[in-house]
Coordinates of C-alpha atoms in Angstrom, one line a residue:
M396 CA 67.7 -0.3 23.7
K397 CA 66.1 -1.9 26.8
R398 CA 63.6 -4.7 26.1
R399 CA 60.7 -2.6 27.6
Q400 CA 61.5 0.3 25.3
F401 CA 61.9 -2.0 22.3
V402 CA 58.5 -3.6 22.9
A403 CA 56.8 -0.2 23.3
A404 CA 58.5 1.2 20.2
S405 CA 57.5 -1.9 18.2
A406 CA 53.9 -1.5 19.3
I407 CA 53.8 2.1 18.3
L408 CA 55.3 1.3 14.9
T409 CA 52.8 -1.6 14.3
A410 CA 49.9 0.6 15.3
A411 CA 51.1 3.4 12.9
T412 CA 51.5 0.9 10.1
L413 CA 48.0 -0.5 10.7
L414 CA 46.5 3.0 10.8
G415 CA 48.4 4.0 7.7
S416 CA 47.0 1.0 5.8
A417 CA 43.5 1.6 7.1
T418 CA 43.3 5.3 6.4
P419 CA 42.8 5.1 2.7
V420 CA 39.9 2.7 3.2
L421 CA 38.1 4.9 5.7
A422 CA 38.8 7.9 3.7
Q423 CA 37.0 6.5 0.6
A424 CA 33.8 8.6 0.4
W425 CA 30.5 6.9 -0.3
P426 CA 29.6 6.3 -3.0
N427 CA 32.8 5.3 -4.8
R428 CA 31.2 2.8 -7.2
P429 CA 27.8 2.3 -9.0
I430 CA 24.7 1.9 -6.8
T431 CA 22.0 -0.6 -7.7
L432 CA 18.3 0.5 -7.3
I433 CA 16.0 -2.5 -7.4
V434 CA 12.6 -1.9 -8.7
P435 CA 10.7 -5.0 -7.6
F436 CA 8.2 -4.8 -10.4
A437 CA 8.1 -5.2 -14.2
P438 CA 9.1 -2.3 -16.5
G439 CA 6.5 0.2 -17.6
G440 CA 4.5 0.6 -14.4
A441 CA 4.4 3.6 -12.1
T442 CA 7.1 2.4 -9.8
D443 CA 9.4 1.9 -12.7
I444 CA 8.8 5.4 -14.0
V445 CA 9.5 6.9 -10.6
G446 CA 12.5 4.7 -10.2
R447 CA 14.1 6.0 -13.4
I448 CA 13.4 9.6 -12.4
M449 CA 15.1 9.0 -9.0
A450 CA 18.0 7.0 -10.4
D451 CA 18.8 9.8 -12.9
Q452 CA 18.6 12.5 -10.2
L453 CA 20.5 10.5 -7.6
G454 CA 23.3 10.0 -10.1
K455 CA 23.6 13.7 -10.5
V456 CA 23.4 14.5 -6.8
L457 CA 25.7 11.7 -5.6
G458 CA 28.1 11.9 -8.6
Q459 CA 27.9 8.2 -9.2
T460 CA 25.9 5.9 -11.6
V461 CA 22.7 4.5 -10.2
V462 CA 21.5 1.4 -12.1
V463 CA 17.9 0.4 -12.1
E464 CA 17.3 -3.3 -12.0
N465 CA 13.7 -4.5 -12.6
K466 CA 13.0 -7.7 -10.6
G467 CA 9.3 -8.2 -11.0
G468 CA 7.1 -11.0 -9.7
A469 CA 5.2 -12.2 -6.7
A470 CA 3.9 -8.6 -5.9
G471 CA 7.5 -7.5 -5.4
A472 CA 8.6 -10.3 -3.1
I473 CA 11.2 -11.6 -5.6
G474 CA 13.0 -8.2 -5.9
M475 CA 12.9 -7.8 -2.1
G476 CA 14.5 -11.2 -1.7
D477 CA 17.4 -10.0 -3.8
L478 CA 17.8 -6.9 -1.6
A479 CA 17.7 -9.1 1.5
R480 CA 20.5 -11.2 0.1
S481 CA 22.7 -8.3 -0.7
K482 CA 25.5 -6.8 1.5
P483 CA 24.7 -4.0 3.9
D484 CA 27.3 -1.8 2.3
G485 CA 25.1 1.0 1.0
Y486 CA 25.3 0.0 -2.6
T487 CA 22.0 -1.7 -3.0
F488 CA 18.6 -0.1 -2.4
A489 CA 15.0 -0.8 -3.4
L490 CA 12.2 1.4 -4.4
I491 CA 9.2 0.0 -2.6
T492 CA 5.5 0.5 -2.8
D493 CA 2.4 -0.1 -0.6
S494 CA 2.4 -3.8 -1.7
I495 CA 5.8 -4.7 -0.2
P496 CA 5.0 -4.6 3.6
I497 CA 1.9 -6.7 2.8
Q498 CA 3.8 -9.7 1.4
P499 CA 5.3 -11.1 4.7
L500 CA 1.8 -10.8 6.2
L501 CA 0.3 -13.0 3.4
N502 CA 3.1 -15.6 3.3
N503 CA 5.2 -16.5 6.3
S504 CA 7.5 -18.7 4.2
L505 CA 9.2 -15.8 2.6
A506 CA 13.0 -15.5 3.3
W507 CA 12.6 -11.9 4.4
D508 CA 10.4 -9.5 6.3
M509 CA 10.4 -5.8 6.8
S510 CA 12.8 -6.1 9.8
K511 CA 15.6 -6.8 7.4
F512 CA 15.3 -3.4 5.8
E513 CA 16.2 0.2 6.7
A514 CA 13.6 2.8 5.9
V515 CA 15.3 5.8 4.2
A516 CA 12.5 8.0 2.9
K517 CA 8.9 8.1 1.7
I518 CA 8.9 9.8 -1.7
A519 CA 5.5 10.1 -3.2
T520 CA 1.8 9.2 -3.0
S521 CA -1.0 8.6 -5.5
P522 CA -4.7 7.7 -5.4
E523 CA -6.1 4.3 -6.2
V524 CA -8.6 4.4 -9.1
L525 CA -11.4 2.1 -10.2
V526 CA -11.4 2.1 -14.0
V527 CA -13.5 0.3 -16.6
N528 CA -13.3 -0.3 -20.3
P529 CA -15.4 2.3 -22.1
N530 CA -17.7 -0.4 -23.4
V531 CA -18.8 -1.3 -19.9
P532 CA -22.2 0.4 -19.7
V533 CA -21.7 2.3 -16.5
D534 CA -20.6 5.8 -15.5
S535 CA -20.5 5.6 -11.7
V536 CA -19.4 3.4 -8.9
K537 CA -23.0 2.8 -8.0
G538 CA -23.7 1.8 -11.6
F539 CA -20.8 -0.6 -11.7
V540 CA -21.8 -2.2 -8.4
E541 CA -25.4 -2.8 -9.8
Y542 CA -24.0 -4.1 -13.1
A543 CA -21.7 -6.5 -11.3
Q544 CA -24.5 -7.7 -9.0
S545 CA -26.7 -8.4 -12.0
Q546 CA -24.2 -11.0 -13.3
P547 CA -22.2 -12.5 -10.5
G548 CA -18.9 -14.1 -11.5
K549 CA -19.1 -12.8 -15.1
L550 CA -16.9 -9.7 -14.8
S551 CA -13.2 -9.6 -14.2
Y552 CA -10.9 -7.0 -12.8
A553 CA -7.2 -6.5 -13.4
A554 CA -4.7 -5.9 -10.5
S555 CA -1.1 -6.6 -10.1
S556 CA 0.1 -9.9 -8.5
A557 CA -2.0 -11.7 -6.0
G558 CA -1.4 -10.0 -2.7
S559 CA -0.6 -6.6 -4.1
V560 CA -2.3 -3.6 -2.7
H561 CA -4.4 -3.3 -5.8
H562 CA -5.5 -6.9 -5.4
L563 CA -6.4 -6.4 -1.7
A564 CA -8.2 -3.1 -2.6
G565 CA -10.3 -5.1 -5.1
E566 CA -11.1 -7.8 -2.6
V567 CA -12.0 -5.2 0.1
F568 CA -14.3 -3.4 -2.4
K569 CA -15.9 -6.7 -3.4
Q570 CA -16.6 -7.4 0.3
Q571 CA -17.9 -3.9 1.0
T572 CA -20.3 -3.9 -2.0
N573 CA -21.3 -7.6 -2.0
I574 CA -20.2 -8.2 -5.7
D575 CA -18.6 -11.2 -7.3
I576 CA -15.9 -10.2 -9.8
V577 CA -12.9 -12.3 -10.8
H578 CA -9.3 -11.1 -10.1
I579 CA -6.9 -11.4 -13.1
P580 CA -3.3 -11.0 -11.7
Y581 CA -0.5 -9.3 -13.6
K582 CA 3.2 -8.9 -12.9
G583 CA 3.1 -5.2 -13.5
G584 CA 0.8 -2.4 -14.5
G585 CA 1.8 -2.2 -18.2
Q586 CA 0.1 -5.3 -19.5
S587 CA -3.0 -4.9 -17.3
I588 CA -3.6 -1.5 -18.9
V589 CA -3.4 -2.9 -22.4
D590 CA -5.9 -5.6 -21.5
M591 CA -8.3 -3.2 -19.8
A592 CA -8.1 -0.8 -22.8
S593 CA -8.7 -3.7 -25.2
G594 CA -11.7 -5.0 -23.3
R595 CA -10.1 -8.3 -22.4
V596 CA -10.7 -7.4 -18.8
E597 CA -13.7 -5.2 -17.9
A598 CA -12.3 -3.3 -14.9
G599 CA -9.3 -2.7 -12.7
F600 CA -7.9 -1.3 -9.5
I601 CA -4.8 0.7 -10.3
G602 CA -2.9 3.8 -9.4
L603 CA -3.6 7.1 -11.3
A604 CA -0.1 7.6 -12.5
P605 CA 0.2 4.9 -15.2
I606 CA -3.3 5.4 -16.7
L607 CA -3.3 9.2 -17.2
S608 CA -2.8 9.0 -21.0
Q609 CA -5.5 6.3 -21.3
L610 CA -8.0 8.4 -19.4
Q611 CA -7.2 11.5 -21.5
S612 CA -7.5 9.5 -24.8
G613 CA -10.7 7.8 -23.7
Q614 CA -9.3 4.3 -23.8
L615 CA -10.2 3.8 -20.1
K616 CA -13.0 5.4 -18.0
A617 CA -12.3 6.2 -14.3
L618 CA -15.3 5.9 -12.0
A619 CA -13.7 7.1 -8.7
L620 CA -10.4 7.6 -6.9
T621 CA -9.3 7.5 -3.3
G622 CA -8.3 10.5 -1.3
A623 CA -10.0 13.4 0.5
E624 CA -10.1 15.6 -2.6
R625 CA -10.3 15.3 -6.4
N626 CA -7.0 15.1 -8.2
A627 CA -5.9 18.0 -10.3
L628 CA -4.8 15.7 -13.1
A629 CA -8.3 14.1 -13.2
P630 CA -10.6 16.8 -12.0
N631 CA -13.7 15.2 -13.4
V632 CA -13.2 12.0 -11.5
P633 CA -15.1 11.9 -8.2
T634 CA -13.7 10.6 -5.0
F635 CA -15.1 7.4 -3.5
Q636 CA -16.4 9.6 -0.7
E637 CA -18.4 11.7 -3.2
A638 CA -19.6 8.5 -4.9
G639 CA -21.1 7.3 -1.7
Y640 CA -18.4 4.7 -0.8
G641 CA -16.4 6.6 1.8
D642 CA -15.3 3.5 3.6
F643 CA -13.1 2.5 0.7
D644 CA -9.9 4.4 1.1
V645 CA -6.5 3.1 -0.1
E646 CA -3.3 5.3 -0.3
L647 CA -0.7 4.3 -2.8
W648 CA 2.9 5.3 -2.1
I649 CA 6.5 4.9 -3.1
G650 CA 9.5 4.9 -0.7
L651 CA 13.2 4.0 -0.6
V652 CA 14.7 1.3 1.7
G653 CA 18.1 -0.3 2.0
L654 CA 19.4 -3.2 4.0
K655 CA 19.5 -3.1 7.8
D656 CA 22.9 -2.5 9.3
M657 CA 24.0 -0.1 6.5
P658 CA 26.5 2.5 7.8
D659 CA 24.6 5.4 9.5
E660 CA 26.4 7.9 7.3
V661 CA 25.1 6.2 4.2
V662 CA 21.5 6.4 5.4
S663 CA 22.0 10.0 6.3
S664 CA 23.7 10.9 2.9
M665 CA 21.0 9.1 0.9
R666 CA 18.3 10.7 2.9
S667 CA 19.8 14.2 2.2
A668 CA 20.1 13.4 -1.5
I669 CA 16.4 12.3 -1.6
D670 CA 15.4 15.5 0.2
Q671 CA 17.4 17.6 -2.3
I672 CA 15.8 15.8 -5.2
V673 CA 12.2 15.8 -4.0
S674 CA 12.4 19.4 -3.1
S675 CA 13.4 20.3 -6.6
E676 CA 10.7 22.1 -8.5
S677 CA 11.5 20.2 -11.7
V678 CA 11.2 16.8 -10.0
Q679 CA 8.0 17.8 -8.3
K680 CA 6.6 18.8 -11.7
N681 CA 7.7 15.5 -13.2
L682 CA 6.1 13.5 -10.4
R683 CA 2.8 15.5 -10.5
E684 CA 2.7 15.1 -14.3
I685 CA 2.5 11.3 -13.9
G686 CA 0.0 11.4 -11.0
F687 CA 2.1 11.5 -7.9
E688 CA 2.2 13.9 -5.1
P689 CA 5.8 14.4 -3.8
V690 CA 6.3 14.0 -0.1
M691 CA 9.3 14.3 2.2
Q692 CA 9.2 12.0 5.2
D693 CA 12.4 11.3 7.1
S694 CA 13.7 7.8 8.0
L695 CA 12.3 7.6 11.5
D696 CA 8.8 8.9 10.6
F697 CA 8.8 6.6 7.5
A698 CA 9.7 3.6 9.6
A699 CA 6.9 4.3 12.1
W700 CA 4.4 4.9 9.3
L701 CA 5.4 1.6 7.6
S702 CA 4.7 -0.2 10.9
E703 CA 1.3 1.3 11.1
Q704 CA 0.6 0.4 7.4
Q705 CA 1.5 -3.2 8.1
Q706 CA -0.8 -3.4 11.1
G707 CA -3.7 -2.0 9.1
W708 CA -3.3 -4.4 6.2
D709 CA -2.8 -7.3 8.7
N710 CA -6.3 -6.6 10.0
V711 CA -7.7 -6.5 6.4
I712 CA -6.0 -9.8 5.5
E713 CA -7.5 -11.4 8.6
Q714 CA -10.9 -10.1 7.7
I715 CA -11.0 -11.3 4.1
G716 CA -9.2 -14.6 4.9
M717 CA -6.2 -14.3 2.5
R718 CA -3.4 -15.3 4.8
Q719 CA -1.2 -18.2 3.5
E720 CA 0.2 -20.5 6.1

């Protein structure tokens, strides 16, 4: 064989060998091992409940185990740090809430910002609720404001970690109504509900989902909720607009993100799976029963919406002077 023919034949054989060894790797369909779903909040809260619903359904749709890992603390910043340190291989995701995009705005020393994450889908929304212990002698937002103004610094309100959307909502409300109430931070919603129901804390800003049973049993009293209309699960609770405080409007939401630079086919497959799950009547029923309204917002729209949310909260943080340098 001539040298030129030998070199060519060797090159073809080498290429064929490499392709042969690579083919099984490329042919391995995603997912071929368990997926981790980080819930960056403590167990028992609304995000945890939705996370477990989604993990169960994703496992069925994708044919692979989805493991929920609760990584609470610092208003979700700890769990998001774990996601930021993971590999962009499509096997680690996080269920995020309204509080997550706020954290880099409050603290520029964090090891992550939203640019490190890939928006996959917005899943559900829920109203913010102002609740009080039944022993607090008020039945309206106006009554609460007057009661708080009569004893500045004496009342406390529960909200998850400093810098969470519930905390910022409380601070915005304080500023708008000129009241002085003390923030008591919690890692998650579960313990704050216990303390509000026991009277250890007089009031709180929290989502509707985790307090439905306490509202129904009378352990907590809701004064108003955000949104354009009353919620079907709490039809007797007026909106802040109806209560005369229309400037106070906070939307709570839950969405799914992964790490930037994940394979495009993983983002597409996960997005399709979320669409299938959220469009299911049984899942919609489950979400509504716990106070959430299911939504389907694709990756591009969700990413653009997240950017708008960040800008809005950045303005709020500047106004109330909460930025940490």
